[in-house]
mmCIF file of C-alpha atoms in Angstrom:
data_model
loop_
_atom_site.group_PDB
_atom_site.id
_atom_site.type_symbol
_atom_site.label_atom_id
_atom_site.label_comp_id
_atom_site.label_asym_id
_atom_site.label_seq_id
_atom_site.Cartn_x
_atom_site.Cartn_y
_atom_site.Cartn_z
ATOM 1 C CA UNK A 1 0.000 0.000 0.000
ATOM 2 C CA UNK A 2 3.026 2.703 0.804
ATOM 3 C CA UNK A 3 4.111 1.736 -2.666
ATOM 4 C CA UNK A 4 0.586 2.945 -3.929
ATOM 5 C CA UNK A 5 1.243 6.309 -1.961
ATOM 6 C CA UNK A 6 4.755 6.954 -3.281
ATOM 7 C CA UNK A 7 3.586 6.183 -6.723
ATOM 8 C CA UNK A 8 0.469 8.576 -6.110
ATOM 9 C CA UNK A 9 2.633 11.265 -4.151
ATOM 10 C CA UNK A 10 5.101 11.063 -7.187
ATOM 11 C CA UNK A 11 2.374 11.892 -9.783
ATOM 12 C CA UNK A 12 1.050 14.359 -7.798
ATOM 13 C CA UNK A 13 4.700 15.943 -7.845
ATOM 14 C CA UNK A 14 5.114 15.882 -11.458
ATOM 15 C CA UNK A 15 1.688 16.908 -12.457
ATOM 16 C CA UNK A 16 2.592 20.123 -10.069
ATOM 17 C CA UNK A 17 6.073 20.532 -11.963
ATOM 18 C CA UNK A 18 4.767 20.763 -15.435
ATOM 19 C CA UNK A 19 1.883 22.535 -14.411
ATOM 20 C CA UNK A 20 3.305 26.142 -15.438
ATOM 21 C CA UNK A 21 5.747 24.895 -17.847
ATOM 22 C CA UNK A 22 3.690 25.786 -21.104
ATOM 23 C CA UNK A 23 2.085 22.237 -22.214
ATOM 24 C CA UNK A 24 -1.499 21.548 -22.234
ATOM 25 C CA UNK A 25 -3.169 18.205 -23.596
ATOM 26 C CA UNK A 26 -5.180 18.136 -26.500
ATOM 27 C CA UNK A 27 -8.583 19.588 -27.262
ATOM 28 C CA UNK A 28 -8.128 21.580 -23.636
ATOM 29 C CA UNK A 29 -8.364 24.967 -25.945
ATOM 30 C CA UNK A 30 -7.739 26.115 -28.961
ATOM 31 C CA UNK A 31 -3.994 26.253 -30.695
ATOM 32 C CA UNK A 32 -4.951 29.572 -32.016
ATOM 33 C CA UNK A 33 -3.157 32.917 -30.288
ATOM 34 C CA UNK A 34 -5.327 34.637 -27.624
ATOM 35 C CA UNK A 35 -5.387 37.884 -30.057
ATOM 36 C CA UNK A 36 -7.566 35.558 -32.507
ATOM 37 C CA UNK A 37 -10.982 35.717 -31.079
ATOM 38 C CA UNK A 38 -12.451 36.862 -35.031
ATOM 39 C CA UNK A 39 -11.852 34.400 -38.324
ATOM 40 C CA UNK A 40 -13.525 35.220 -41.736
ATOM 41 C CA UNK A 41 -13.900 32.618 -43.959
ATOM 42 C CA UNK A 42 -13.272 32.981 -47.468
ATOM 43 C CA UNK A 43 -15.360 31.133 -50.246
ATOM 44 C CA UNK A 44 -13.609 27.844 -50.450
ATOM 45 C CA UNK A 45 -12.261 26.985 -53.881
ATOM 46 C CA UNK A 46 -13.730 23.799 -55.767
ATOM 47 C CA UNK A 47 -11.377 21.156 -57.131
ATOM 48 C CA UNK A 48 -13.607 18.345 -58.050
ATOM 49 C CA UNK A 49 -16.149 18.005 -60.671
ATOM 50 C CA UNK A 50 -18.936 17.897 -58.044
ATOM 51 C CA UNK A 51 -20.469 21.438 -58.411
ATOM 52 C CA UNK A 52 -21.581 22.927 -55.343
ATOM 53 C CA UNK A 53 -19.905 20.927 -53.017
ATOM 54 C CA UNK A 54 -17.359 24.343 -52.205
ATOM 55 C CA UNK A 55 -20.991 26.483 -51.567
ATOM 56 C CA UNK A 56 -21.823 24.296 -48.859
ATOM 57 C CA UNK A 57 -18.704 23.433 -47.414
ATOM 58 C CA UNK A 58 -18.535 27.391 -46.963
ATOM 59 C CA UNK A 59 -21.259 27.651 -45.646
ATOM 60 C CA UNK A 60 -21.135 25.096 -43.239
ATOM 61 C CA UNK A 61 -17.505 25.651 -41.797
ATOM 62 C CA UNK A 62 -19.057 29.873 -41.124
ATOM 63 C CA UNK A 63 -21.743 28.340 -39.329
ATOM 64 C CA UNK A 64 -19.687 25.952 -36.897
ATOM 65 C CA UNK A 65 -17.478 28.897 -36.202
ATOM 66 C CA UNK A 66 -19.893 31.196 -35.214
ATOM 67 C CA UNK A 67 -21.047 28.266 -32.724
ATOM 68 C CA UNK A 68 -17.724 28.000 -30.978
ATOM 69 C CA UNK A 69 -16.899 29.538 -27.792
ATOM 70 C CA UNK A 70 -13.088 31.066 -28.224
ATOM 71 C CA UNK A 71 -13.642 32.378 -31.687
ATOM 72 C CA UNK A 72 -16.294 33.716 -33.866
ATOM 73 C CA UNK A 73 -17.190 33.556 -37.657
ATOM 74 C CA UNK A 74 -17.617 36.780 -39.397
ATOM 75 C CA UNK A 75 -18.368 37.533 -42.982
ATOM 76 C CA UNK A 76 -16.266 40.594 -43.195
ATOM 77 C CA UNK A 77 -12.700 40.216 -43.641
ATOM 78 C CA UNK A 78 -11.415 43.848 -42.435
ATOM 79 C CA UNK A 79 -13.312 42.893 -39.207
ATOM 80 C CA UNK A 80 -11.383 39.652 -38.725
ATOM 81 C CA UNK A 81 -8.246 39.000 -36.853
ATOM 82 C CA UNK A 82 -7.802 35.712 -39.053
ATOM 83 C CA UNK A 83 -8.757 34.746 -42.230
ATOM 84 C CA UNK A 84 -9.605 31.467 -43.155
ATOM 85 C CA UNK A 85 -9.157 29.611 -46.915
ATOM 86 C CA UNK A 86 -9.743 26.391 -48.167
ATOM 87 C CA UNK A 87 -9.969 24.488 -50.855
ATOM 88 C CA UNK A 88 -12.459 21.273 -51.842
ATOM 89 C CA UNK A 89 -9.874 18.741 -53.258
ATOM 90 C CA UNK A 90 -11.803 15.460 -53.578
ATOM 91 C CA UNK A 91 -15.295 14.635 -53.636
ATOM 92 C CA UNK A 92 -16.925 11.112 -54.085
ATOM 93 C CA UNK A 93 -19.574 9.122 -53.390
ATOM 94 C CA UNK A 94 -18.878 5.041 -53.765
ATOM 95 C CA UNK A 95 -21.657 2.084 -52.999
ATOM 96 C CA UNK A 96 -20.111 0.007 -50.242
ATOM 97 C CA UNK A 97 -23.732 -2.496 -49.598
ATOM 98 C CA UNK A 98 -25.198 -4.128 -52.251
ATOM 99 C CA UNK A 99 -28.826 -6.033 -52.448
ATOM 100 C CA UNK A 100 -29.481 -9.313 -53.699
ATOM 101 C CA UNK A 101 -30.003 -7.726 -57.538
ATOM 102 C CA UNK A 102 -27.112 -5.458 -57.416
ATOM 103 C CA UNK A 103 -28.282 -2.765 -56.752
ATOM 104 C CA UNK A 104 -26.716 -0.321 -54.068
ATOM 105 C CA UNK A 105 -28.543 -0.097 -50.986
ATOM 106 C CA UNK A 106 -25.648 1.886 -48.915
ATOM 107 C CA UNK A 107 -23.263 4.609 -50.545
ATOM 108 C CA UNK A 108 -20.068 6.160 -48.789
ATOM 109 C CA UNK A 109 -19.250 9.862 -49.881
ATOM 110 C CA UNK A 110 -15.984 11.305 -48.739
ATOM 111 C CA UNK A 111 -14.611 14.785 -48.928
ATOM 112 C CA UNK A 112 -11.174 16.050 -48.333
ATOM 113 C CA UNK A 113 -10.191 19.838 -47.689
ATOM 114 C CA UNK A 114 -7.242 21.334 -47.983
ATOM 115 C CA UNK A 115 -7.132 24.737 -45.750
ATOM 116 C CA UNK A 116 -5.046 27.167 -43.234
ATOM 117 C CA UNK A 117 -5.813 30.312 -41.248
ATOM 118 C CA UNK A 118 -3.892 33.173 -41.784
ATOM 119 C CA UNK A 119 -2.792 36.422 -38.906
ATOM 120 C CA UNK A 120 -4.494 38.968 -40.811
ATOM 121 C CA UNK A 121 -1.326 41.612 -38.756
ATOM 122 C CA UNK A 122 1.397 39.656 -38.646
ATOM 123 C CA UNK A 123 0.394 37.524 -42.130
ATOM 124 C CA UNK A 124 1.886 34.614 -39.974
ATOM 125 C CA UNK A 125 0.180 31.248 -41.175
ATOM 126 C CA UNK A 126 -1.260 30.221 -37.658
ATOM 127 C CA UNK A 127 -2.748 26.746 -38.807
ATOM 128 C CA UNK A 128 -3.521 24.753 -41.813
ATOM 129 C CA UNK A 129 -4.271 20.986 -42.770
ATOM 130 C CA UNK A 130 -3.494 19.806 -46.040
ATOM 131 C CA UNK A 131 -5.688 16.591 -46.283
ATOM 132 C CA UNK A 132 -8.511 17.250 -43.949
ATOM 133 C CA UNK A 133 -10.629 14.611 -44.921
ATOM 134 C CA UNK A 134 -14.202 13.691 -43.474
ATOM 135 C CA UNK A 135 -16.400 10.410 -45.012
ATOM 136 C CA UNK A 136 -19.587 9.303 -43.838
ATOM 137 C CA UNK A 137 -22.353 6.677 -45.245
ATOM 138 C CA UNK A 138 -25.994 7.070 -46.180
ATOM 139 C CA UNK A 139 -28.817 4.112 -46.819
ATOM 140 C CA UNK A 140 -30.587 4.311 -50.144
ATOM 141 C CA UNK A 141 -33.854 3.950 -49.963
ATOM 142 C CA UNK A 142 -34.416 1.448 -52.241
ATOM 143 C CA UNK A 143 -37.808 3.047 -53.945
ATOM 144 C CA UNK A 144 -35.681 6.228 -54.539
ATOM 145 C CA UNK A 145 -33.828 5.162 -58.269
ATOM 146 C CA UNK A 146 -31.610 8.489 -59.076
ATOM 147 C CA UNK A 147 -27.934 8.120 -57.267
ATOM 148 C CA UNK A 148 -27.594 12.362 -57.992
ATOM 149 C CA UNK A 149 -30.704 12.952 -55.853
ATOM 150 C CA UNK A 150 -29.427 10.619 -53.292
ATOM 151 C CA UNK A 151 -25.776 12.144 -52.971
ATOM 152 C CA UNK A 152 -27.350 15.819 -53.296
ATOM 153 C CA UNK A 153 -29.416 14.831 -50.044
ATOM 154 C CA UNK A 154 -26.017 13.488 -48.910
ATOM 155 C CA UNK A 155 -24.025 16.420 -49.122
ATOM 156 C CA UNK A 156 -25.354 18.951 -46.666
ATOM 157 C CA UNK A 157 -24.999 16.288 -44.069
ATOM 158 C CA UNK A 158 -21.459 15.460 -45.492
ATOM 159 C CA UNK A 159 -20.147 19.526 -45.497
ATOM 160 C CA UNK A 160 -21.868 19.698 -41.305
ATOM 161 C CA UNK A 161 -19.579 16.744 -40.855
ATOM 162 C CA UNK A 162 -16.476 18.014 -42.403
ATOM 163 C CA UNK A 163 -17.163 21.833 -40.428
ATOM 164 C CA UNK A 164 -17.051 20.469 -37.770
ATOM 165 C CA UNK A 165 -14.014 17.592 -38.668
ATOM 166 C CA UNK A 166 -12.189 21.204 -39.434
ATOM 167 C CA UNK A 167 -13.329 23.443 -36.538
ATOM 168 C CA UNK A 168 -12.204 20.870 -34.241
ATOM 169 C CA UNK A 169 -8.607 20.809 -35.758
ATOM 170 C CA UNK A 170 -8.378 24.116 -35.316
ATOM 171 C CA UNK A 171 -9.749 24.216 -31.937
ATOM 172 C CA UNK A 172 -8.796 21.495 -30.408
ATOM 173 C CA UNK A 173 -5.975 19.756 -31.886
ATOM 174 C CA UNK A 174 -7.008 16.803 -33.009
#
């Protein structure tokens, strides 16, 4: 049991060392500098042949800013302390279930981003991601025939997913 203790005491001792020595574990905060507390996000660039898929992946990475505690979305760039700009480098949708004629009944769409957040003083490059990538699945309904519909329906839920995939990078590290 005094072994327990030691070990315990000894934790205790190095938890209290490092505890003003700078390091802090992931997604404690974000890795952005205190002075950030404004990002604008400009219109992310499209690099696949899915149109629209830049529009909403916009969109959606504004909106889960503007949700986050430590720093806020704004439209305006010459209000912004940071400036945020992406680009859309894949987009794809693949069938990964099949029925018993063939046909798909589950599809897989992924997306990866490519983006980085500029100090709108300094022009310092504070954070950026080259291969940000976010994939999630959707059932097809089997009375529902056109695969464009279904991966239309797919992609607002597919740009909330990879907002937030992205905010969290920036926020929290991982």
């Amino acid at each position: 049991m005094s072994g327990t203790r030691g070990l315990g005491a000894a934790l205790i001792a190095v938890a209290l060392a490092c505890s003003g020595c700078g390091y802090k574990l992931a997604g404690t905060g974000t890795f952005l500098p205190k002075n950030i507390k404004t990002i604008a996000v400009a219109p992310f660039e499209n690099r696949t042949s899915r149109p629209e898929v830049e529009v909403r992946v916009t969109e959606a990475v504004a909106r889960e800013l503007s949700r986050h505690g430590s720093t806020k979305g704004v439209t305006d760039k010459a209000l912004a302390d940071a400036y945020l700009e992406g680009v859309v480098t894949e987009f794809h949708t693949s069938p990964v279930q099949f029925n018993s004629e063939g046909r798909a009944t589950r599809l897989e769409s992924t997306v990866v981003l490519r983006a980085s957040i500029r100090d709108l003083v300094t022009g310092e490059i504070l954070w950026s991601q080259a291969n940000l990538l976010f994939r999630d699945q959707f059932d097809v309904q089997q009375e529902q025939a056109d695969y464009f519909d279904l991966e239309t329906l797919a992609l607002d839920a597919l740009a909330r997913g990879a907002a937030q995939t992205l905010v969290n990078s920036v926020t929290e590290g991982f």
